[in-house]
Amino acid sequence: MSIAEAATQRTRGKHGGRVGVVDIGSNSVRLVVYEGGGRNPAAMFNEKVLAGLGRRLGSTGRLDEDGLKSAYAALERFTALSRVMGVSHLDIVATAAVRDASDGPDFVTRASEIAGMPVRVLSGQEEAYFSAEGVLSAIPDADGLVGDLGGGSLEVVLVGKGQVGAQATMPLGPLRLMEAAQGDRAKATEIIDQALAGLPWLDQVRGRSFYAVGGAWRALAKIHMAQCSYPLRVLHHYRIQRGDVRDLSRVIANLSRESLERISGLSRRRLDTLPLAALILDRVLKAAKPRDVVFSSYGLREGLLYSRLPSRERVLDPLIETACEVGARMGRFAEHGDEMARWTEDLFAGESPAEARLRRAACHLSDIGWRGHPDYRAQQSLFEILRGPFVGIDHQGRAQVALAIYARYDGDPEAGACRQASAVLDERQVLRAQVMGSAFRLGHVLTGGTPGVLHECPLEFRDEALVLTLAPRHADLDGEVVQRRLATIGRLLGRATRVERPA
């Protein structure tokens, strides 16, 4: 069982049936089906049709004729597929193109007939709000400005302390801008700058973060990853300093289609719109002056689901929730994660709340590889965590947790897979992960992974030494392997070690 499979079973078991969202945008119509609708729902199906409803909206005021045919066909398939897949709740929402087109109401009537259910047209304010909610669902501590770029519009929203603030929607999507500027880059720049000048609250973003949502902007992140040989190919929560993003955006904005075609890994469907998407990003960053850019794979669709959760679930930590439940499904004993977290507290006295949170998540994942072949447990667990469906964790946190579980299974620290994760961490973070993993290894070998033992065998610093104290009834658990595992932790920390067996 993989972490993705465990996450899918997790949401199915806890939150019931499948839920789906059909998102009718200016450029595409997309269906995403989630297994359950809990705190971090697992996407189990994702399909997109490039209908191009807003292709000529700026000049005609109407939805594109070919786009209408494509959108209707997609809706017919998606609603039928949702029935076949047993989706219990389906949201069908339309955004900027349908909202702004003169024949938008006619489209909604026909689309609702095809779907057999109402199609909801989101207002610009709703679109902005749900996009921000999606980012907050995955990055609860997001602080700054969310920007969601679609084909027909750009939504910008202030976020901080888990709340949505000032927001605006502007007709600045690449499809709309392409028509308005008629290929004139200077004119496009003027249109963007004029729209942004009407948002005086943008100065509140200075020194904070900009959260970029939308496929075109994620394509820019992918290009940046390739250029700098970034070791973790995970787009969600990829962070780049503002100056570096602006440098890249200005280059891409000035490239011809022929030059773009030579960029490895760039989808051909992005070739026409990517330069304008890059220009929009550059001008937003110039106006708002954030410290950095964080790319989010979560947006409007996830925001719709998140907004329906009761408050008691919205406040849950998505990382800890996922780690607990994945660990319970993939590990041997669900209770062992909490015990391991308490048992390792003294070893990490003085850690920050953020570090304690990562340690707790790692504790719950510390037994996920037990079913695998011993020769591959370390590498398999490392890759599962590096690429798993975790949110509420940045790349450095993801790498620390992955390295901890890699060390728990005695992975070779010089192996390429390990260096890949270590490359995004500093020496202190790598050492911390190694100590965590070595402690997990000791805890599991001491108890055989069985709950109810660790609390009677405290691991603590005493007289400058690291001491494992075995309760009298567990004294016979001592042995050569236990002492070797304890000594490994001692070597990492530069401390003597001993096992005590009080009478």
Short mmCIF file of C-alpha atoms in Angstrom, two decimals:
data_model
loop_
_atom_site.label_atom_id
_atom_site.label_comp_id
_atom_site.label_asym_id
_atom_site.label_seq_id
_atom_site.Cartn_x
_atom_site.Cartn_y
_atom_site.Cartn_z
CA MET A 1 0.00 0.00 0.00
CA SER A 2 1.31 3.46 -0.93
CA ILE A 3 0.75 6.67 1.02
CA ALA A 4 -1.55 7.88 -1.77
CA GLU A 5 -3.64 4.71 -1.43
CA ALA A 6 -3.70 5.03 2.34
CA ALA A 7 -4.80 8.66 2.05
CA THR A 8 -7.61 7.63 -0.28
CA GLN A 9 -8.79 4.91 2.11
CA ARG A 10 -8.45 7.39 4.97
CA THR A 11 -10.91 9.87 3.51
CA ARG A 12 -13.26 7.13 2.32
CA GLY A 13 -13.45 5.55 5.72
CA LYS A 14 -13.84 8.74 7.72
CA HIS A 15 -15.92 10.97 5.49
CA GLY A 16 -18.12 8.64 3.49
CA GLY A 17 -18.72 8.92 -0.22
CA ARG A 18 -16.94 10.55 -3.08
CA VAL A 19 -17.41 14.21 -3.89
CA GLY A 20 -16.66 15.99 -7.13
CA VAL A 21 -16.25 19.45 -8.63
CA VAL A 22 -16.74 20.44 -12.26
CA ASP A 23 -14.98 23.75 -12.86
CA ILE A 24 -16.08 25.54 -16.06
CA GLY A 25 -13.41 28.13 -16.74
CA SER A 26 -12.52 30.48 -19.56
CA ASN A 27 -10.02 28.06 -21.03
CA SER A 28 -10.93 24.63 -19.70
CA VAL A 29 -13.62 22.42 -18.20
CA ARG A 30 -12.27 20.15 -15.49
CA LEU A 31 -13.66 17.37 -13.31
CA VAL A 32 -11.92 16.42 -10.07
CA VAL A 33 -13.29 13.60 -7.92
CA TYR A 34 -12.18 13.35 -4.30
CA GLU A 35 -12.43 10.32 -2.06
CA GLY A 36 -14.37 11.86 0.80
CA GLY A 37 -14.56 15.51 1.74
CA GLY A 38 -12.55 15.79 4.95
CA ARG A 39 -9.71 18.04 6.03
CA ASN A 40 -7.34 16.96 3.26
CA PRO A 41 -9.45 15.15 0.65
CA ALA A 42 -7.55 12.83 -1.68
CA ALA A 43 -8.01 13.57 -5.39
CA MET A 44 -8.63 10.23 -7.06
CA PHE A 45 -9.58 11.41 -10.56
CA ASN A 46 -8.71 14.53 -12.54
CA GLU A 47 -9.59 15.24 -16.17
CA LYS A 48 -9.49 18.46 -18.16
CA VAL A 49 -10.90 19.46 -21.55
CA LEU A 50 -9.51 22.60 -23.18
CA ALA A 51 -12.82 24.02 -24.38
CA GLY A 52 -11.74 27.66 -24.73
CA LEU A 53 -15.12 29.20 -23.90
CA GLY A 54 -13.56 32.62 -23.41
CA ARG A 55 -11.39 32.51 -26.52
CA ARG A 56 -12.97 35.54 -28.25
CA LEU A 57 -15.03 36.95 -25.42
CA GLY A 58 -13.28 40.32 -25.44
CA SER A 59 -14.16 41.08 -29.06
CA THR A 60 -17.57 39.40 -29.37
CA GLY A 61 -18.93 39.54 -25.84
CA ARG A 62 -20.09 35.97 -26.36
CA LEU A 63 -18.83 32.48 -25.60
CA ASP A 64 -16.84 30.80 -28.36
CA GLU A 65 -19.01 28.59 -30.63
CA ASP A 66 -16.52 25.73 -30.82
CA GLY A 67 -15.89 26.12 -27.13
CA LEU A 68 -19.60 25.69 -26.41
CA LYS A 69 -19.70 22.38 -28.25
CA SER A 70 -16.62 21.16 -26.43
CA ALA A 71 -17.94 22.31 -23.04
CA TYR A 72 -21.32 20.65 -23.53
CA ALA A 73 -19.64 17.39 -24.54
CA ALA A 74 -17.35 17.56 -21.52
CA LEU A 75 -20.29 18.18 -19.19
CA GLU A 76 -22.15 15.22 -20.64
CA ARG A 77 -19.17 12.95 -20.04
CA PHE A 78 -18.28 14.34 -16.63
CA THR A 79 -21.78 14.02 -15.19
CA ALA A 80 -22.12 10.49 -16.58
CA LEU A 81 -18.70 9.59 -15.20
CA SER A 82 -19.63 11.01 -11.80
CA ARG A 83 -22.65 8.72 -11.69
CA VAL A 84 -20.56 5.70 -12.69
CA MET A 85 -17.96 6.54 -10.03
CA GLY A 86 -20.60 6.84 -7.33
CA VAL A 87 -20.05 10.53 -6.59
CA SER A 88 -22.48 11.43 -3.80
CA HIS A 89 -22.14 15.21 -4.10
CA LEU A 90 -21.20 17.10 -7.27
CA ASP A 91 -20.64 20.86 -7.54
CA ILE A 92 -20.73 22.38 -11.02
CA VAL A 93 -19.43 25.93 -11.04
CA ALA A 94 -18.70 28.41 -13.82
CA THR A 95 -16.36 31.37 -13.54
CA ALA A 96 -15.30 34.48 -15.47
CA ALA A 97 -16.18 33.60 -19.08
CA VAL A 98 -19.73 32.46 -18.33
CA ARG A 99 -20.17 35.25 -15.79
CA ASP A 100 -19.20 37.99 -18.26
CA ALA A 101 -20.61 36.68 -21.56
CA SER A 102 -23.89 38.07 -22.89
CA ASP A 103 -25.00 34.52 -23.66
CA GLY A 104 -23.83 33.23 -20.30
CA PRO A 105 -27.40 32.71 -19.03
CA ASP A 106 -28.24 30.64 -22.12
CA PHE A 107 -25.18 28.49 -21.51
CA VAL A 108 -26.17 27.94 -17.89
CA THR A 109 -29.67 26.85 -18.91
CA ARG A 110 -28.38 24.35 -21.47
CA ALA A 111 -25.54 23.12 -19.27
CA SER A 112 -27.93 22.54 -16.37
CA GLU A 113 -30.20 20.50 -18.64
CA ILE A 114 -27.28 18.34 -19.77
CA ALA A 115 -26.00 17.84 -16.24
CA GLY A 116 -29.41 17.26 -14.73
CA MET A 117 -28.54 19.66 -11.93
CA PRO A 118 -27.98 23.40 -11.47
CA VAL A 119 -24.80 25.04 -12.72
CA ARG A 120 -23.70 27.73 -10.29
CA VAL A 121 -22.12 30.87 -11.71
CA LEU A 122 -19.69 32.26 -9.18
CA SER A 123 -19.45 36.00 -8.75
CA GLY A 124 -16.00 37.53 -8.94
CA GLN A 125 -16.03 37.92 -5.17
CA GLU A 126 -16.98 34.28 -4.66
CA GLU A 127 -14.31 33.10 -7.07
CA ALA A 128 -11.67 35.08 -5.21
CA TYR A 129 -12.92 33.87 -1.82
CA PHE A 130 -12.95 30.18 -2.72
CA SER A 131 -9.49 30.40 -4.29
CA ALA A 132 -8.13 31.89 -1.08
CA GLU A 133 -9.95 29.26 0.98
CA GLY A 134 -8.27 26.57 -1.11
CA VAL A 135 -4.83 28.01 -0.38
CA LEU A 136 -5.62 28.29 3.34
CA SER A 137 -6.82 24.69 3.40
CA ALA A 138 -3.36 23.54 2.28
CA ILE A 139 -1.20 26.29 3.81
CA PRO A 140 -2.98 27.27 7.04
CA ASP A 141 -0.31 29.81 7.99
CA ALA A 142 -0.40 31.56 4.60
CA ASP A 143 0.31 35.26 5.08
CA GLY A 144 0.21 37.69 2.20
CA LEU A 145 -1.59 37.73 -1.13
CA VAL A 146 -3.26 34.91 -3.05
CA GLY A 147 -3.36 35.34 -6.82
CA ASP A 148 -5.41 32.93 -8.93
CA LEU A 149 -4.85 33.29 -12.67
CA GLY A 150 -7.44 31.76 -14.96
CA GLY A 151 -7.91 32.15 -18.68
CA GLY A 152 -10.27 35.09 -18.32
CA SER A 153 -9.58 36.70 -14.97
CA LEU A 154 -7.14 37.28 -12.14
CA GLU A 155 -8.35 37.12 -8.56
CA VAL A 156 -6.21 38.61 -5.79
CA VAL A 157 -7.01 38.18 -2.11
CA LEU A 158 -5.27 39.16 1.11
CA VAL A 159 -4.87 36.29 3.59
CA GLY A 160 -3.46 36.07 7.09
CA LYS A 161 -4.08 34.33 10.41
CA GLY A 162 -6.33 31.84 8.64
CA GLN A 163 -8.68 34.56 7.40
CA VAL A 164 -9.62 36.00 4.01
CA GLY A 165 -9.29 39.77 3.69
CA ALA A 166 -9.62 42.36 0.92
CA GLN A 167 -10.15 40.89 -2.52
CA ALA A 168 -10.61 41.86 -6.15
CA THR A 169 -11.26 40.23 -9.50
CA MET A 170 -9.91 41.73 -12.73
CA PRO A 171 -10.33 40.76 -16.42
CA LEU A 172 -6.62 40.01 -16.73
CA GLY A 173 -6.56 36.37 -17.78
CA PRO A 174 -4.21 35.61 -20.69
CA LEU A 175 -7.09 34.89 -23.10
CA ARG A 176 -8.78 38.21 -22.29
CA LEU A 177 -5.51 40.13 -22.33
CA MET A 178 -4.49 38.57 -25.63
CA GLU A 179 -7.51 40.14 -27.31
CA ALA A 180 -7.29 43.46 -25.49
CA ALA A 181 -3.61 44.04 -26.27
CA GLN A 182 -3.59 42.55 -29.78
CA GLY A 183 -0.03 41.28 -29.37
CA ASP A 184 1.32 44.64 -28.16
CA ARG A 185 3.36 43.90 -25.03
CA ALA A 186 3.57 47.55 -24.01
CA LYS A 187 -0.20 47.86 -24.23
CA ALA A 188 -0.66 44.67 -22.21
CA THR A 189 1.67 46.05 -19.54
CA GLU A 190 -0.32 49.29 -19.41
CA ILE A 191 -3.63 47.40 -19.03
CA ILE A 192 -2.26 45.29 -16.18
CA ASP A 193 -0.67 48.21 -14.36
CA GLN A 194 -3.83 50.31 -14.58
CA ALA A 195 -5.92 47.51 -13.10
CA LEU A 196 -3.48 46.94 -10.23
CA ALA A 197 -3.24 50.67 -9.51
CA GLY A 198 -6.88 50.55 -8.44
CA LEU A 199 -6.00 48.31 -5.47
CA PRO A 200 -4.51 50.60 -2.79
CA TRP A 201 -4.39 47.73 -0.28
CA LEU A 202 -1.68 45.96 -2.31
CA ASP A 203 0.91 47.86 -0.29
CA GLN A 204 -0.02 45.61 2.65
CA VAL A 205 1.71 42.72 0.85
CA ARG A 206 5.22 44.21 0.98
CA GLY A 207 7.61 41.79 2.68
CA ARG A 208 5.03 39.00 2.93
CA SER A 209 4.40 36.11 0.49
CA PHE A 210 2.53 35.85 -2.80
CA TYR A 211 0.67 32.56 -3.28
CA ALA A 212 0.43 31.74 -6.98
CA VAL A 213 -2.52 29.60 -8.09
CA GLY A 214 -3.17 28.45 -11.65
CA GLY A 215 -1.69 26.08 -14.20
CA ALA A 216 0.16 28.74 -16.19
CA TRP A 217 2.02 29.97 -13.14
CA ARG A 218 2.81 26.42 -12.04
CA ALA A 219 4.33 25.92 -15.51
CA LEU A 220 6.71 28.79 -14.71
CA ALA A 221 7.64 27.07 -11.45
CA LYS A 222 8.35 23.88 -13.36
CA ILE A 223 10.68 25.77 -15.72
CA HIS A 224 12.50 27.30 -12.76
CA MET A 225 12.92 23.89 -11.12
CA ALA A 226 14.52 22.54 -14.28
CA GLN A 227 16.80 25.55 -14.70
CA CYS A 228 18.25 25.30 -11.20
CA SER A 229 18.19 21.47 -11.03
CA TYR A 230 15.98 21.61 -7.96
CA PRO A 231 16.06 18.17 -6.31
CA LEU A 232 12.40 17.85 -5.23
CA ARG A 233 9.99 17.88 -8.15
CA VAL A 234 6.95 18.83 -6.07
CA LEU A 235 5.24 21.98 -7.34
CA HIS A 236 3.00 22.55 -4.33
CA HIS A 237 4.65 24.86 -1.81
CA TYR A 238 7.64 25.50 -4.09
CA ARG A 239 9.08 28.81 -2.94
CA ILE A 240 11.15 31.28 -5.00
CA GLN A 241 12.46 34.72 -4.05
CA ARG A 242 10.65 37.60 -5.76
CA GLY A 243 13.68 38.78 -7.73
CA ASP A 244 14.28 35.34 -9.21
CA VAL A 245 10.63 35.02 -10.25
CA ARG A 246 10.68 38.43 -11.88
CA ASP A 247 13.87 37.60 -13.77
CA LEU A 248 12.33 34.38 -15.10
CA SER A 249 8.98 36.02 -15.88
CA ARG A 250 10.57 38.80 -17.91
CA VAL A 251 12.53 36.27 -19.95
CA ILE A 252 9.48 34.09 -20.65
CA ALA A 253 7.30 37.11 -21.44
CA ASN A 254 9.66 38.06 -24.28
CA LEU A 255 10.16 34.63 -25.83
CA SER A 256 8.71 33.73 -29.20
CA ARG A 257 6.57 30.66 -29.68
CA GLU A 258 9.50 28.96 -31.42
CA SER A 259 11.75 29.60 -28.42
CA LEU A 260 9.10 28.32 -26.02
CA GLU A 261 8.79 25.13 -28.04
CA ARG A 262 12.42 24.36 -27.22
CA ILE A 263 11.79 24.37 -23.46
CA SER A 264 11.81 20.76 -22.32
CA GLY A 265 8.69 19.58 -20.53
CA LEU A 266 6.54 22.59 -21.41
CA SER A 267 3.07 21.59 -22.57
CA ARG A 268 2.25 22.78 -26.08
CA ARG A 269 -1.13 24.03 -24.89
CA ARG A 270 0.70 26.63 -22.77
CA LEU A 271 2.72 28.11 -25.62
CA ASP A 272 0.28 30.85 -26.62
CA THR A 273 -0.69 32.00 -23.13
CA LEU A 274 2.48 31.52 -21.08
CA PRO A 275 4.22 34.79 -22.09
CA LEU A 276 1.20 36.82 -20.99
CA ALA A 277 0.85 34.78 -17.80
CA ALA A 278 4.50 35.55 -17.08
CA LEU A 279 3.96 39.25 -17.79
CA ILE A 280 0.97 39.36 -15.43
CA LEU A 281 3.00 37.72 -12.67
CA ASP A 282 5.88 40.15 -13.16
CA ARG A 283 3.61 43.20 -12.92
CA VAL A 284 1.80 41.87 -9.84
CA LEU A 285 5.14 41.30 -8.11
CA LYS A 286 6.32 44.77 -9.10
CA ALA A 287 3.19 46.35 -7.65
CA ALA A 288 2.83 44.27 -4.48
CA LYS A 289 6.52 43.74 -3.63
CA PRO A 290 6.16 40.46 -1.72
CA ARG A 291 9.22 38.80 -0.21
CA ASP A 292 8.78 35.59 -2.19
CA VAL A 293 6.39 33.52 -4.29
CA VAL A 294 4.88 30.25 -3.07
CA PHE A 295 3.18 28.09 -5.70
CA SER A 296 -0.02 26.35 -4.60
CA SER A 297 -1.67 23.36 -6.25
CA TYR A 298 -4.76 24.05 -4.15
CA GLY A 299 -7.25 26.69 -5.21
CA LEU A 300 -10.90 27.19 -6.06
CA ARG A 301 -12.00 23.55 -6.19
CA GLU A 302 -10.41 22.67 -2.86
CA GLY A 303 -11.75 25.92 -1.44
CA LEU A 304 -15.30 24.88 -2.30
CA LEU A 305 -14.83 21.67 -0.31
CA TYR A 306 -13.04 23.38 2.57
CA SER A 307 -15.75 26.02 2.91
CA ARG A 308 -18.36 23.32 3.55
CA LEU A 309 -16.50 21.76 6.46
CA PRO A 310 -17.79 22.38 9.98
CA SER A 311 -15.58 24.67 12.04
CA ARG A 312 -14.34 21.77 14.19
CA GLU A 313 -12.78 20.20 11.08
CA ARG A 314 -11.53 23.41 9.48
CA VAL A 315 -9.27 24.06 12.46
CA LEU A 316 -7.61 20.63 12.28
CA ASP A 317 -3.97 20.51 11.21
CA PRO A 318 -3.97 18.89 7.73
CA LEU A 319 -0.43 17.53 8.10
CA ILE A 320 -1.05 15.87 11.46
CA GLU A 321 -4.46 14.55 10.40
CA THR A 322 -3.00 12.93 7.29
CA ALA A 323 0.09 11.59 9.06
CA CYS A 324 -1.99 10.08 11.88
CA GLU A 325 -4.43 8.34 9.63
CA VAL A 326 -1.91 7.20 7.00
CA GLY A 327 0.29 5.90 9.80
CA ALA A 328 -2.64 4.04 11.31
CA ARG A 329 -3.39 2.33 7.98
CA MET A 330 0.18 1.57 6.93
CA GLY A 331 1.76 0.92 10.34
CA ARG A 332 1.22 -2.02 12.66
CA PHE A 333 -0.31 -0.24 15.64
CA ALA A 334 -2.21 3.04 15.39
CA GLU A 335 -1.43 4.02 18.99
CA HIS A 336 2.33 3.82 18.56
CA GLY A 337 2.65 7.20 16.84
CA ASP A 338 1.42 9.18 19.84
CA GLU A 339 3.56 7.07 22.19
CA MET A 340 6.63 7.65 20.03
CA ALA A 341 5.97 11.40 20.04
CA ARG A 342 5.83 11.50 23.84
CA TRP A 343 8.84 9.20 24.21
CA THR A 344 11.09 11.38 22.05
CA GLU A 345 10.15 14.70 23.71
CA ASP A 346 13.12 14.76 26.10
CA LEU A 347 15.50 14.01 23.24
CA PHE A 348 14.40 17.22 21.54
CA ALA A 349 13.91 19.51 24.52
CA GLY A 350 14.02 23.13 23.43
CA GLU A 351 12.67 22.51 19.94
CA SER A 352 10.35 25.12 18.42
CA PRO A 353 6.60 24.48 18.01
CA ALA A 354 7.16 24.07 14.26
CA GLU A 355 9.89 21.48 14.87
CA ALA A 356 7.72 19.63 17.39
CA ARG A 357 4.94 19.49 14.81
CA LEU A 358 7.23 17.91 12.21
CA ARG A 359 8.50 15.42 14.77
CA ARG A 360 4.95 14.45 15.67
CA ALA A 361 4.09 13.87 12.01
CA ALA A 362 7.25 11.78 11.55
CA CYS A 363 6.40 9.69 14.64
CA HIS A 364 3.07 8.71 13.11
CA LEU A 365 4.80 7.73 9.86
CA SER A 366 7.65 5.85 11.52
CA ASP A 367 6.28 2.37 10.76
CA ILE A 368 4.95 2.81 7.23
CA GLY A 369 7.63 0.67 5.56
CA TRP A 370 7.34 -2.51 7.59
CA ARG A 371 5.62 -4.48 4.82
CA GLY A 372 8.33 -3.75 2.27
CA HIS A 373 11.39 -5.83 1.47
CA PRO A 374 14.10 -4.98 4.04
CA ASP A 375 16.55 -3.95 1.31
CA TYR A 376 14.14 -1.32 -0.04
CA ARG A 377 12.22 -0.06 2.99
CA ALA A 378 14.38 3.03 3.47
CA GLN A 379 14.31 4.21 -0.14
CA GLN A 380 10.66 3.33 -0.64
CA SER A 381 9.62 5.23 2.49
CA LEU A 382 11.74 8.22 1.52
CA PHE A 383 10.13 8.51 -1.90
CA GLU A 384 6.63 7.93 -0.53
CA ILE A 385 6.97 10.90 1.81
CA LEU A 386 8.78 13.17 -0.64
CA ARG A 387 6.04 12.62 -3.22
CA GLY A 388 3.04 11.85 -1.02
CA PRO A 389 -0.19 13.90 -0.84
CA PHE A 390 0.81 15.93 2.21
CA VAL A 391 -0.15 19.56 2.72
CA GLY A 392 0.50 21.95 5.57
CA ILE A 393 4.21 21.28 5.09
CA ASP A 394 6.86 23.07 3.04
CA HIS A 395 9.64 21.39 1.10
CA GLN A 396 12.14 21.61 3.93
CA GLY A 397 9.67 20.02 6.33
CA ARG A 398 8.82 17.31 3.84
CA ALA A 399 12.51 16.53 3.37
CA GLN A 400 13.13 16.38 7.13
CA VAL A 401 10.28 13.94 7.71
CA ALA A 402 11.37 11.82 4.74
CA LEU A 403 14.99 11.69 5.95
CA ALA A 404 13.86 10.76 9.45
CA ILE A 405 11.94 7.74 8.16
CA TYR A 406 14.85 6.92 5.83
CA ALA A 407 17.17 6.83 8.86
CA ARG A 408 14.59 4.82 10.81
CA TYR A 409 15.06 2.07 8.21
CA ASP A 410 18.86 2.47 8.28
CA GLY A 411 19.13 4.03 4.84
CA ASP A 412 22.59 4.80 3.46
CA PRO A 413 23.23 8.54 4.07
CA GLU A 414 25.53 8.65 1.03
CA ALA A 415 22.97 7.23 -1.40
CA GLY A 416 21.69 9.47 -4.17
CA ALA A 417 18.12 9.33 -2.94
CA CYS A 418 19.20 10.60 0.47
CA ARG A 419 21.31 13.41 -1.00
CA GLN A 420 18.30 14.51 -3.04
CA ALA A 421 16.36 15.25 0.14
CA SER A 422 19.36 16.58 2.06
CA ALA A 423 20.05 19.14 -0.66
CA VAL A 424 17.19 21.39 0.48
CA LEU A 425 18.23 21.30 4.17
CA ASP A 426 21.04 22.77 6.23
CA GLU A 427 23.38 20.64 8.36
CA ARG A 428 21.38 21.16 11.54
CA GLN A 429 18.15 20.02 9.87
CA VAL A 430 19.84 16.92 8.43
CA LEU A 431 21.28 16.02 11.83
CA ARG A 432 17.91 16.50 13.48
CA ALA A 433 16.29 14.16 10.94
CA GLN A 434 18.99 11.54 11.51
CA VAL A 435 18.54 11.71 15.28
CA MET A 436 14.77 11.41 14.91
CA GLY A 437 15.08 8.40 12.64
CA SER A 438 17.62 6.71 14.89
CA ALA A 439 15.33 7.23 17.88
CA PHE A 440 12.43 5.70 15.96
CA ARG A 441 14.66 2.76 15.08
CA LEU A 442 15.52 2.26 18.75
CA GLY A 443 11.91 2.60 19.86
CA HIS A 444 10.63 0.07 17.35
CA VAL A 445 13.35 -2.51 18.00
CA LEU A 446 12.94 -2.13 21.76
CA THR A 447 9.19 -2.79 21.65
CA GLY A 448 8.72 -4.72 18.43
CA GLY A 449 6.42 -1.88 17.44
CA THR A 450 4.01 -2.83 20.22
CA PRO A 451 2.18 -0.04 22.07
CA GLY A 452 2.14 0.26 25.84
CA VAL A 453 5.87 -0.20 26.50
CA LEU A 454 7.71 3.01 25.66
CA HIS A 455 6.18 5.06 28.48
CA GLU A 456 7.86 2.68 30.95
CA CYS A 457 11.25 2.97 29.23
CA PRO A 458 12.11 6.70 29.24
CA LEU A 459 14.89 8.07 27.05
CA GLU A 460 16.46 11.14 28.64
CA PHE A 461 19.65 13.10 29.19
CA ARG A 462 21.24 12.60 32.60
CA ASP A 463 24.73 13.60 33.75
CA GLU A 464 25.70 14.57 30.18
CA ALA A 465 24.79 11.08 28.98
CA LEU A 466 21.82 9.74 27.03
CA VAL A 467 20.15 7.17 29.26
CA LEU A 468 17.55 4.55 28.41
CA THR A 469 15.88 3.36 31.61
CA LEU A 470 14.02 0.04 31.49
CA ALA A 471 11.28 -0.57 34.04
CA PRO A 472 11.86 -3.77 36.05
CA ARG A 473 9.21 -5.71 34.18
CA HIS A 474 10.84 -4.74 30.88
CA ALA A 475 14.46 -5.27 31.95
CA ASP A 476 14.81 -8.35 29.78
CA LEU A 477 14.14 -6.24 26.67
CA ASP A 478 17.75 -5.05 26.92
CA GLY A 479 20.14 -6.60 24.45
CA GLU A 480 23.00 -6.06 22.04
CA VAL A 481 20.82 -4.63 19.28
CA VAL A 482 19.09 -2.22 21.66
CA GLN A 483 22.44 -0.97 22.93
CA ARG A 484 23.77 -0.54 19.39
CA ARG A 485 20.73 1.50 18.40
CA LEU A 486 21.13 3.68 21.49
CA ALA A 487 24.84 4.15 20.75
CA THR A 488 24.00 5.36 17.24
CA ILE A 489 21.97 8.22 18.70
CA GLY A 490 24.81 8.99 21.10
CA ARG A 491 27.35 9.22 18.27
CA LEU A 492 25.14 11.63 16.36
CA LEU A 493 24.77 13.85 19.43
CA GLY A 494 28.31 13.43 20.76
CA ARG A 495 27.05 11.93 24.02
CA ALA A 496 27.89 8.82 26.02
CA THR A 497 25.03 6.35 26.35
CA ARG A 498 23.95 3.72 28.83
CA VAL A 499 21.04 1.46 29.63
CA GLU A 500 19.83 1.40 33.22
CA ARG A 501 17.79 -1.42 34.72
CA PRO A 502 16.73 -0.31 38.22
CA ALA A 503 15.84 -3.13 40.58
#
